[in-house]
mmCIF file of C-alpha atoms and ligand atoms in Angstrom:
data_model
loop_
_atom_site.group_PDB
_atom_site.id
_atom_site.type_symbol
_atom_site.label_atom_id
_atom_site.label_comp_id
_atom_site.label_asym_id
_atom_site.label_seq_id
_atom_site.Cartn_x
_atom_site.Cartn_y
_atom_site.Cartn_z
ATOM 1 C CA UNK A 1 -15.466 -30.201 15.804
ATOM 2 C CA UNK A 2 -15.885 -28.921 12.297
ATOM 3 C CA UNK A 3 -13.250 -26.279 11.299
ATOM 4 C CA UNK A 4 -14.272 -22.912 11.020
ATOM 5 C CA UNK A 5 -11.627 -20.312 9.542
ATOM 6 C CA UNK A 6 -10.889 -17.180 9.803
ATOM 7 C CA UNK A 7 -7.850 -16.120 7.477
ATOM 8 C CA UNK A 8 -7.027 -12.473 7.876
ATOM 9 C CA UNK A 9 -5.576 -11.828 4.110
ATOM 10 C CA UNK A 10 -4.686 -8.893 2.308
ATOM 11 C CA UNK A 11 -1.721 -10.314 0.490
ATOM 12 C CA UNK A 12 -1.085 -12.422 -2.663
ATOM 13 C CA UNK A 13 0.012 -15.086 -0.406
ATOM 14 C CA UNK A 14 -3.096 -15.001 1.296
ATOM 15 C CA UNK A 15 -5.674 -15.139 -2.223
ATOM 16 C CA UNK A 16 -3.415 -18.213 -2.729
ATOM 17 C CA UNK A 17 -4.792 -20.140 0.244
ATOM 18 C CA UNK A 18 -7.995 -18.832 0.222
ATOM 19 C CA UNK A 19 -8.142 -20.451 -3.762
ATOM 20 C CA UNK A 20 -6.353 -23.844 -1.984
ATOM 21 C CA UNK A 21 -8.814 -24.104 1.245
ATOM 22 C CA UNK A 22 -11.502 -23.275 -0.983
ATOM 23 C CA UNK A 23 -10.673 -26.086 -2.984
ATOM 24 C CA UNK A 24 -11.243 -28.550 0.293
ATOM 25 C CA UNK A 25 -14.526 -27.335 0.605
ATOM 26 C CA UNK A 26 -13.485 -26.380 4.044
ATOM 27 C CA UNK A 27 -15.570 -23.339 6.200
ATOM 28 C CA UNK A 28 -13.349 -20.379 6.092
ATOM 29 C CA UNK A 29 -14.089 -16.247 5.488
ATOM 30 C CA UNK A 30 -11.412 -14.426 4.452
ATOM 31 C CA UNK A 31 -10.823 -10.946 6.507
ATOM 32 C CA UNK A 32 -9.399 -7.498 4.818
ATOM 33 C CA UNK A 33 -8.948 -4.287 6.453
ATOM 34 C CA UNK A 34 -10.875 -2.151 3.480
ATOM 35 C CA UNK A 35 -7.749 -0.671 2.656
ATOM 36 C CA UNK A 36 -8.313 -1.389 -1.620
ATOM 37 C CA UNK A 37 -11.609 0.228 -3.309
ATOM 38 C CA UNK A 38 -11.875 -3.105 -5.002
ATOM 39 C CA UNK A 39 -10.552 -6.145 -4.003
ATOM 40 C CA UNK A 40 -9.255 -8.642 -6.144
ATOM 41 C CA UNK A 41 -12.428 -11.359 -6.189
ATOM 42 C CA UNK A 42 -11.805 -14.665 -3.742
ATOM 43 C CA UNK A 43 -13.553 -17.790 -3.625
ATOM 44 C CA UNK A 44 -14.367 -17.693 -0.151
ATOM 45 C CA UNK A 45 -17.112 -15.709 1.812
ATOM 46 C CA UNK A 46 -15.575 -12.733 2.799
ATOM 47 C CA UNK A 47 -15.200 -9.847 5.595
ATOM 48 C CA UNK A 48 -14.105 -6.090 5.512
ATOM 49 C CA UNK A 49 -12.928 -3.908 8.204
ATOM 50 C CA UNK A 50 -11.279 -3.693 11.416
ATOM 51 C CA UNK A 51 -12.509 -5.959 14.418
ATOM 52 C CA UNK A 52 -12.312 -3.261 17.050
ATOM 53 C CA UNK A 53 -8.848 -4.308 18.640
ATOM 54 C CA UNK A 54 -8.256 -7.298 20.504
ATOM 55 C CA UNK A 55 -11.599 -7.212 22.210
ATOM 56 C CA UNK A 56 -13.207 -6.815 18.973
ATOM 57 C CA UNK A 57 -11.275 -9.687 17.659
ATOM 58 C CA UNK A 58 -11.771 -11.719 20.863
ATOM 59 C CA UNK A 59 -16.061 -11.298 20.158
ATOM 60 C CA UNK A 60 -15.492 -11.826 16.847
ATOM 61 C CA UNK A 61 -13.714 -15.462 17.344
ATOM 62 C CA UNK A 62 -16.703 -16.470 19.926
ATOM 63 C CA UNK A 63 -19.720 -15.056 18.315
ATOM 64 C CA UNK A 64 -18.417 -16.520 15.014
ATOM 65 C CA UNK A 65 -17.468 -19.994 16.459
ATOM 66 C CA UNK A 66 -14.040 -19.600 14.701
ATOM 67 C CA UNK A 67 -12.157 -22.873 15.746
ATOM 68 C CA UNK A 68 -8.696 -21.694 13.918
ATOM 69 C CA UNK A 69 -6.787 -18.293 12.422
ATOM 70 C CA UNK A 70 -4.674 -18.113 9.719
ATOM 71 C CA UNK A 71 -2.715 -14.975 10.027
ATOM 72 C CA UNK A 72 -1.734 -14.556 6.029
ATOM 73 C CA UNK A 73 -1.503 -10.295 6.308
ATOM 74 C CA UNK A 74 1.558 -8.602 5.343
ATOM 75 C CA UNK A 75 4.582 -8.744 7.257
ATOM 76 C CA UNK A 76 4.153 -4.905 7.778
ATOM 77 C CA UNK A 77 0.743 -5.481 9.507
ATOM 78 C CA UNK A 78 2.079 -5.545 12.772
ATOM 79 C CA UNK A 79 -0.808 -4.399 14.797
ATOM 80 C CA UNK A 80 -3.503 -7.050 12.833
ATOM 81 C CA UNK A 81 -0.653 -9.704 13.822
ATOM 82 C CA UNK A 82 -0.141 -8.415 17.327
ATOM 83 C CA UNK A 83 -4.196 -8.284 17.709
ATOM 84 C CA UNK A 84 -4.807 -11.930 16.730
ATOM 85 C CA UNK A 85 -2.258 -13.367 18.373
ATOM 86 C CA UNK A 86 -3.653 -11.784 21.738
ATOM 87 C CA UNK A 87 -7.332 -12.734 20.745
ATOM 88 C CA UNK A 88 -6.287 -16.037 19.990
ATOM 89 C CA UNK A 89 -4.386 -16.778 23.484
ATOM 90 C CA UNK A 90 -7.278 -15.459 25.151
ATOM 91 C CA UNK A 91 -9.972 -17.293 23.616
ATOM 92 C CA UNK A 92 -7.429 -20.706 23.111
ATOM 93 C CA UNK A 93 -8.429 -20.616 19.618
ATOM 94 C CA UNK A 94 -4.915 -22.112 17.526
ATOM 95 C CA UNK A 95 -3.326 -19.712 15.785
ATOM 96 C CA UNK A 96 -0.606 -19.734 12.673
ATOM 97 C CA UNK A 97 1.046 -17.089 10.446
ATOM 98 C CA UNK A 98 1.455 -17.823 6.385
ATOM 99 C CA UNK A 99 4.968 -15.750 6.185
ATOM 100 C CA UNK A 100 7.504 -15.259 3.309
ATOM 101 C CA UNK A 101 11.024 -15.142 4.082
ATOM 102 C CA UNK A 102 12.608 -11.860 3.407
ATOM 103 C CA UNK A 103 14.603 -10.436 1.043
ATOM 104 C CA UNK A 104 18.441 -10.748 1.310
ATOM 105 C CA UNK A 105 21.092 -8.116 0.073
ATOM 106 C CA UNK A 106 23.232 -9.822 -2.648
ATOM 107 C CA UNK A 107 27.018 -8.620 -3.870
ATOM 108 C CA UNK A 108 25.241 -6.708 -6.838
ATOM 109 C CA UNK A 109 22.447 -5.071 -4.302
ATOM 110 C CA UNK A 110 23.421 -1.461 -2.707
ATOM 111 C CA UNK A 111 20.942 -1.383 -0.001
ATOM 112 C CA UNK A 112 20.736 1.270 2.520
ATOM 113 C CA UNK A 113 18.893 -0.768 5.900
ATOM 114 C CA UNK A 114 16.826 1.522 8.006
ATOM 115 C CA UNK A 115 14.514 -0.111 11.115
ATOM 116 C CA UNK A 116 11.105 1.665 10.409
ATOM 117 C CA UNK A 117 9.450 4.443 8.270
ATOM 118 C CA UNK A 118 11.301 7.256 10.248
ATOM 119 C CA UNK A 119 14.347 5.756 9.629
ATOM 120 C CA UNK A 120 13.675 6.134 5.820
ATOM 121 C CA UNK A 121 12.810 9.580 5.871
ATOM 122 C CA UNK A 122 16.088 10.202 7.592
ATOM 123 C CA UNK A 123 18.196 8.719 5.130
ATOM 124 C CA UNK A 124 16.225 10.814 2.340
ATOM 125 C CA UNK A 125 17.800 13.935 4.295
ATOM 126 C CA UNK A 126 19.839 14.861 1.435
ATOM 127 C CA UNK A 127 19.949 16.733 -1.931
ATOM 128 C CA UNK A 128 17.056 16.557 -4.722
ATOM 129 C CA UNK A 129 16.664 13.129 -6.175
ATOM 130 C CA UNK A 130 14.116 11.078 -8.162
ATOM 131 C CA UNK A 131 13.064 8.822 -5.490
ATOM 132 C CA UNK A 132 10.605 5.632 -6.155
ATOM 133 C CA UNK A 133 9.018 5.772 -2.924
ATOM 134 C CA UNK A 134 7.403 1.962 -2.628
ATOM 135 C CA UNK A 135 6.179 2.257 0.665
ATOM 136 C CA UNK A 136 2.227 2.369 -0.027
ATOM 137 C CA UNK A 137 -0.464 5.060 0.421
ATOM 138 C CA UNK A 138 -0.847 5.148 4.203
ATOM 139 C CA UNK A 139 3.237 6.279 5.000
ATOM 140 C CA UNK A 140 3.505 9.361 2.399
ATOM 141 C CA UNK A 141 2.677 11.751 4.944
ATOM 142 C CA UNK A 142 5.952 11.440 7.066
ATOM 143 C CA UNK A 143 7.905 12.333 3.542
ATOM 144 C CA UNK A 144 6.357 15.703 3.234
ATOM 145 C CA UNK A 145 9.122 16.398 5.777
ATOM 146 C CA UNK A 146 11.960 16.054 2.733
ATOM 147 C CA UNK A 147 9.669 18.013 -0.072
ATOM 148 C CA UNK A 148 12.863 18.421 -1.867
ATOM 149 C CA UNK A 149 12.420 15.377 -3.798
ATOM 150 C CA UNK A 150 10.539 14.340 -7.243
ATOM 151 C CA UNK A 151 8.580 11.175 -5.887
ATOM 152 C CA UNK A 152 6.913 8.448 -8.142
ATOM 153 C CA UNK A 153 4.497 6.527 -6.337
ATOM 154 C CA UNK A 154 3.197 3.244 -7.122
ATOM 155 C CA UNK A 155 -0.192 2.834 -5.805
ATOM 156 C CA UNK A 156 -3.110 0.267 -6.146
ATOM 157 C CA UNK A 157 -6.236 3.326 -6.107
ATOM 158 C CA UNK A 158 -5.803 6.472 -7.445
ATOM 159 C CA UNK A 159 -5.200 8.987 -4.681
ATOM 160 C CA UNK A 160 -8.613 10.704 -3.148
ATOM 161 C CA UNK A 161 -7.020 13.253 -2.088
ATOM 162 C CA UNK A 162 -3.799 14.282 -3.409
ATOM 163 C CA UNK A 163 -0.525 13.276 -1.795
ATOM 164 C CA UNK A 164 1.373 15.852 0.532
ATOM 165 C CA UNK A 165 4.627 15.476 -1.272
ATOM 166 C CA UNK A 166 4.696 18.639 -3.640
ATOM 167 C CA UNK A 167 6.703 16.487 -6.485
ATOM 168 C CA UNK A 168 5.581 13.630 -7.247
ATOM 169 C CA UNK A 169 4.111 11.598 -9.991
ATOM 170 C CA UNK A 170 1.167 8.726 -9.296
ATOM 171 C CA UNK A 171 1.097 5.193 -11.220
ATOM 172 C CA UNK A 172 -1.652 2.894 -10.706
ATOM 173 C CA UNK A 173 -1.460 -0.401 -10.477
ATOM 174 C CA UNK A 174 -1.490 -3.453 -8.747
ATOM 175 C CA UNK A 175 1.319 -6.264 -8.522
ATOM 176 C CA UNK A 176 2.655 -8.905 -9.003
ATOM 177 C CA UNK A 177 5.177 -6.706 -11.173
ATOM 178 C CA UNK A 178 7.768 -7.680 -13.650
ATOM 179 C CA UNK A 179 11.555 -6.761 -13.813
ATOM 180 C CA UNK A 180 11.364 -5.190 -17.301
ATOM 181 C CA UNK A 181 8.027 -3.518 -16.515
ATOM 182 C CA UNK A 182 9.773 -2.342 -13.521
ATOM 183 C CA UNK A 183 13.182 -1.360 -14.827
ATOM 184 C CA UNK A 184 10.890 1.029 -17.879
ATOM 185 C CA UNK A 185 9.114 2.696 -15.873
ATOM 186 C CA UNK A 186 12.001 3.755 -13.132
ATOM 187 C CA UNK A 187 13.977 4.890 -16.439
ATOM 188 C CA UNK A 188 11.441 6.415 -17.492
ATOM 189 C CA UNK A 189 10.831 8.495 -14.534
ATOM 190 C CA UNK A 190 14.658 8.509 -14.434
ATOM 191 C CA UNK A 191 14.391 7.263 -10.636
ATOM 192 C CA UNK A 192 18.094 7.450 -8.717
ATOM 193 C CA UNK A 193 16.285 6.034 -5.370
ATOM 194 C CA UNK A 194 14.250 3.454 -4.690
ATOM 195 C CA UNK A 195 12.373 3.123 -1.191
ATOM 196 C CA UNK A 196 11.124 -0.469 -0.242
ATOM 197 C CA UNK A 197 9.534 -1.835 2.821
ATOM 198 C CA UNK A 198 11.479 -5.414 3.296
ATOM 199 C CA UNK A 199 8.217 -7.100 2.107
ATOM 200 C CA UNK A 200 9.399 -10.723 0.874
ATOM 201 C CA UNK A 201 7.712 -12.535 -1.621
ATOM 202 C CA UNK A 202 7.471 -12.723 -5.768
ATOM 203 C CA UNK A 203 5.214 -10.306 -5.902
ATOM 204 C CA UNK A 204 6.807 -7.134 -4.940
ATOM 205 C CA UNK A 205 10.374 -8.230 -5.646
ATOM 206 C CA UNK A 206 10.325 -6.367 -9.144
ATOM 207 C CA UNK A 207 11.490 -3.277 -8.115
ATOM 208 C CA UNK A 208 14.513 -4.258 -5.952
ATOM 209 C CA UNK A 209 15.556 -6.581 -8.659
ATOM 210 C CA UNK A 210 15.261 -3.536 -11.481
ATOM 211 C CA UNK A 211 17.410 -1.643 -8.908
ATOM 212 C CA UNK A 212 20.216 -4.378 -8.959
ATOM 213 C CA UNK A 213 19.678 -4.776 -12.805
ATOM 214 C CA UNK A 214 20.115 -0.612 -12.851
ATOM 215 C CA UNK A 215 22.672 -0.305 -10.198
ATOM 216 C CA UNK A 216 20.411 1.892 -7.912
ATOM 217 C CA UNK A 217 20.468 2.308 -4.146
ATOM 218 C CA UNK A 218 17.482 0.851 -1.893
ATOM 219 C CA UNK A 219 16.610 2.620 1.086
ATOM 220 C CA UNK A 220 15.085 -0.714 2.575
ATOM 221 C CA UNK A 221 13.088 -0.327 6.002
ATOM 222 C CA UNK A 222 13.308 -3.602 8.055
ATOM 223 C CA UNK A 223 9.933 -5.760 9.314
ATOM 224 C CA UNK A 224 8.732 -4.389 12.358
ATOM 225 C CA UNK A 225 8.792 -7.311 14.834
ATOM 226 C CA UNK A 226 5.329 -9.559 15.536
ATOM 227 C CA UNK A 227 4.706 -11.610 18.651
ATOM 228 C CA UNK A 228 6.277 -15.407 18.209
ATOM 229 C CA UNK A 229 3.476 -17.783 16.886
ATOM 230 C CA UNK A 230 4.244 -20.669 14.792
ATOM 231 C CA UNK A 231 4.414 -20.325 10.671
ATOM 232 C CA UNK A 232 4.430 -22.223 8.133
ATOM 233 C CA UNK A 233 5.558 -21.347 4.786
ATOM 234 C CA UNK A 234 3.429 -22.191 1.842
ATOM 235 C CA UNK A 235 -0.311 -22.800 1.709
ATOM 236 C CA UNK A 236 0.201 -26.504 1.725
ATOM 237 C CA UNK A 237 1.544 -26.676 5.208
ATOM 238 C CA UNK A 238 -1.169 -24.442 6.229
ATOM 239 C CA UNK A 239 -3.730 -27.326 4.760
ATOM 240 C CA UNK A 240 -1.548 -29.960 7.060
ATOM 241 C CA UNK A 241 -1.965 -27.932 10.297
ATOM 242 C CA UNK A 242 -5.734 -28.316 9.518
ATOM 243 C CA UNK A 243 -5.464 -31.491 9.262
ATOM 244 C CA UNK A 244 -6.314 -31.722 5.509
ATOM 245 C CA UNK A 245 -3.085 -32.214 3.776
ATOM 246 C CA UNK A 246 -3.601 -36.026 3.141
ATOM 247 C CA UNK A 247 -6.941 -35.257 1.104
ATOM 248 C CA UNK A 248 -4.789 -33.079 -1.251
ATOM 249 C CA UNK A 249 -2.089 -35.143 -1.660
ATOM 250 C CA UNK A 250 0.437 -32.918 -0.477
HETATM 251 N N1 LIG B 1 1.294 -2.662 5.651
HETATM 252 C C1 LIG B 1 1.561 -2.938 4.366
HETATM 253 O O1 LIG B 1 2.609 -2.548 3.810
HETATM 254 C C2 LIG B 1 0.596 -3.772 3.567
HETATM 255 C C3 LIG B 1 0.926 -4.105 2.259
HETATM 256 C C4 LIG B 1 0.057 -4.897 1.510
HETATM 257 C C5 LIG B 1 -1.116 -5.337 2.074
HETATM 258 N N2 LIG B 1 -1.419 -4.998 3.364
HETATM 259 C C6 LIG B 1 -2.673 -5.503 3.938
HETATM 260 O O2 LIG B 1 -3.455 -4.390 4.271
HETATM 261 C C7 LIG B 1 -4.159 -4.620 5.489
HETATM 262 C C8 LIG B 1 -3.920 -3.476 6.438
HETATM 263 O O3 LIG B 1 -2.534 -3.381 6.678
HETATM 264 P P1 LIG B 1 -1.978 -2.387 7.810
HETATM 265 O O4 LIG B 1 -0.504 -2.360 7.704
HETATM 266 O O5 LIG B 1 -2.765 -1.131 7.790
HETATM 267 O O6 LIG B 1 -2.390 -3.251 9.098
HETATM 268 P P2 LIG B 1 -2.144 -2.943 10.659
HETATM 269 O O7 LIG B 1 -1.505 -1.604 10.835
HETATM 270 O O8 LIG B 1 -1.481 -4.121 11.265
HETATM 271 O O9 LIG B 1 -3.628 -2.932 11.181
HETATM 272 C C9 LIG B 1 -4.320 -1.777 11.648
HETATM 273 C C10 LIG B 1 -5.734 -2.180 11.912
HETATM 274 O O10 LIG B 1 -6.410 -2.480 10.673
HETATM 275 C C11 LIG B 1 -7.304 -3.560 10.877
HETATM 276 N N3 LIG B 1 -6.882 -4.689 10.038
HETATM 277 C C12 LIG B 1 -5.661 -4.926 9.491
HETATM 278 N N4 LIG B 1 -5.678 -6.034 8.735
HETATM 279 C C13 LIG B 1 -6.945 -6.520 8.819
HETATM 280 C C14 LIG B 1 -7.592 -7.645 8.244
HETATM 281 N N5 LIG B 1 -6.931 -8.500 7.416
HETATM 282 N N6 LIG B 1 -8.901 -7.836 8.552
HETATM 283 C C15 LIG B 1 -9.566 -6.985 9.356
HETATM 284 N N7 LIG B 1 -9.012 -5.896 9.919
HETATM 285 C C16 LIG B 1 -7.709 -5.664 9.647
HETATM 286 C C17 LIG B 1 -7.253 -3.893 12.341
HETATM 287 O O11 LIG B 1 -8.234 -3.071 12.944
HETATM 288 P P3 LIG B 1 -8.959 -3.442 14.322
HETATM 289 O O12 LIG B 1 -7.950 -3.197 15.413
HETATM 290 O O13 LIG B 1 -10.130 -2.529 14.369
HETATM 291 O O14 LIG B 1 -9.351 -4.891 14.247
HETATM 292 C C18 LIG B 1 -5.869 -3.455 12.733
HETATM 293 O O15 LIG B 1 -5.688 -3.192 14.102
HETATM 294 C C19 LIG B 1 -3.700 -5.967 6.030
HETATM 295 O O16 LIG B 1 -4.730 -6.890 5.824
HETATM 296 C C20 LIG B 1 -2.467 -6.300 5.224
HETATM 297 O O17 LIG B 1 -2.365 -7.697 4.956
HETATM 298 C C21 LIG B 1 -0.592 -4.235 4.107
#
């Protein structure tokens, strides 16, 4: 049967497989939620928006002829992840997750763990600060419940309409960030805070290391869990479950 992909991306991690399967010449369209006015440009065919849930997904797979899924969203994602791994043991189509190890707390780290969102705006329950709230666009509304607090957000579109958080300053950009880029701009805003989701990766990691190199505290909100599937780690072992390592060399 010839392979037909679907990798549902959104993350650097993703863009790098798409660039490596593209480079086999396999069939593959990459997936995105429509989450980012404008995408960074792929070199795969490539899909945007939701599926419609599980059944959506589960149409999707057979009307497609999709013959594997390569789940490469963000370890946040839960519900994409929980969706395709349902779709997939429905419609027996093989299924595997391109992950990223989390971060770890080192002896020079002063991390704060919390298990969700909620759990973060509990822990802000205290007097004003200059928080860098690194949590993305779609959680700001559940800190409007601690308005005391001068935000800075960090986000990849400008704002359409304007966050509910009646202090705050918007930056935006789009990683991978740098540790000096990172470290200016939270002493510039003068941040005292830093709010992270426990992403993993290179490309986020900028912040939490300016926050060790400034001796800040990060309120970091745990992964919420995904149903077991099997992972692999880098796009090369993604290329092997294929079945096209050996053509690459790797
Ligand atoms: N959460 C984060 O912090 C974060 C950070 C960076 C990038 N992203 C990326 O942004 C996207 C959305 O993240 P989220 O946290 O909102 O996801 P989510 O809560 O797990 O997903 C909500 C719904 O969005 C749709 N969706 C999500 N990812 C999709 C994809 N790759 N292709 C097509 N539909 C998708 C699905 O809709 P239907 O049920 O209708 O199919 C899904 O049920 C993901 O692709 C993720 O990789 C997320």
């Amino acid at each position: 049967m010839t392979p037909n992909i679907l990798l549902l991306g959104g993350t650097t991690e993703a863009a790098s497989l798409a660039r490596a399967l593209a480079a086999t010449g396999l069939r593959a369209t990459v997936s995105l939620a429509g989450r980012v006015a404008r995408p960074a440009p792929l070199p795969l065919p490539l899909r945007v928006g939701g599926f419609g849930g599980v059944a959506g997904l589960v149409d999707h797979l057979r009307a497609e002829g999709v013959t594997h899924v390569v789940d490469a969203t963000h370890p946040f994602a839960a519900q994409m992840s929980a969706n395709a791994a349902a779709a997939c043991a429905e419609t027996g189509v093989p299924l595997i997750a391109l992950t990223r190890a989390e971060w770890r707390e080192t002896g020079d780290d002063r991390w704060v763990r919390v298990p969700d969102i909620a759990g973060a705006v509990a822990a802000l329950d205290r007097p004003a600060a200059r928080v860098f709230l690194a949590v993305g666009r779609m959680h700001l509304a559940a800190f409007a419940a601690r308005p005391q607090h001068d935000y800075l957000l960090r986000l990849v579109d400008a704002p359409v309409s304007p966050p509910p958080l009646p202090r705050h300053r918007v930056v935006v950009d789009r990683g991978p960030f740098g540790l000096e880029g990172d470290m200016a701009l939270m002493r510039a805003h003068g941040t005292e805070i830093v709010v992270s989701k426990n992403a993993g990766g290179t490309g986020a990691f900028a912040k939490i290391a300016a926050a060790r190199a400034l001796g800040l505290p990060v309120i970091m909100i745990d992964r919420p869990a995904v149903p077991p599937r099997p992972e692999a780690h880098a796009p090369e072992e993604v290329l092997r479950w294929l079945g096209h390592g050996a053509d690459l060399g790797v």
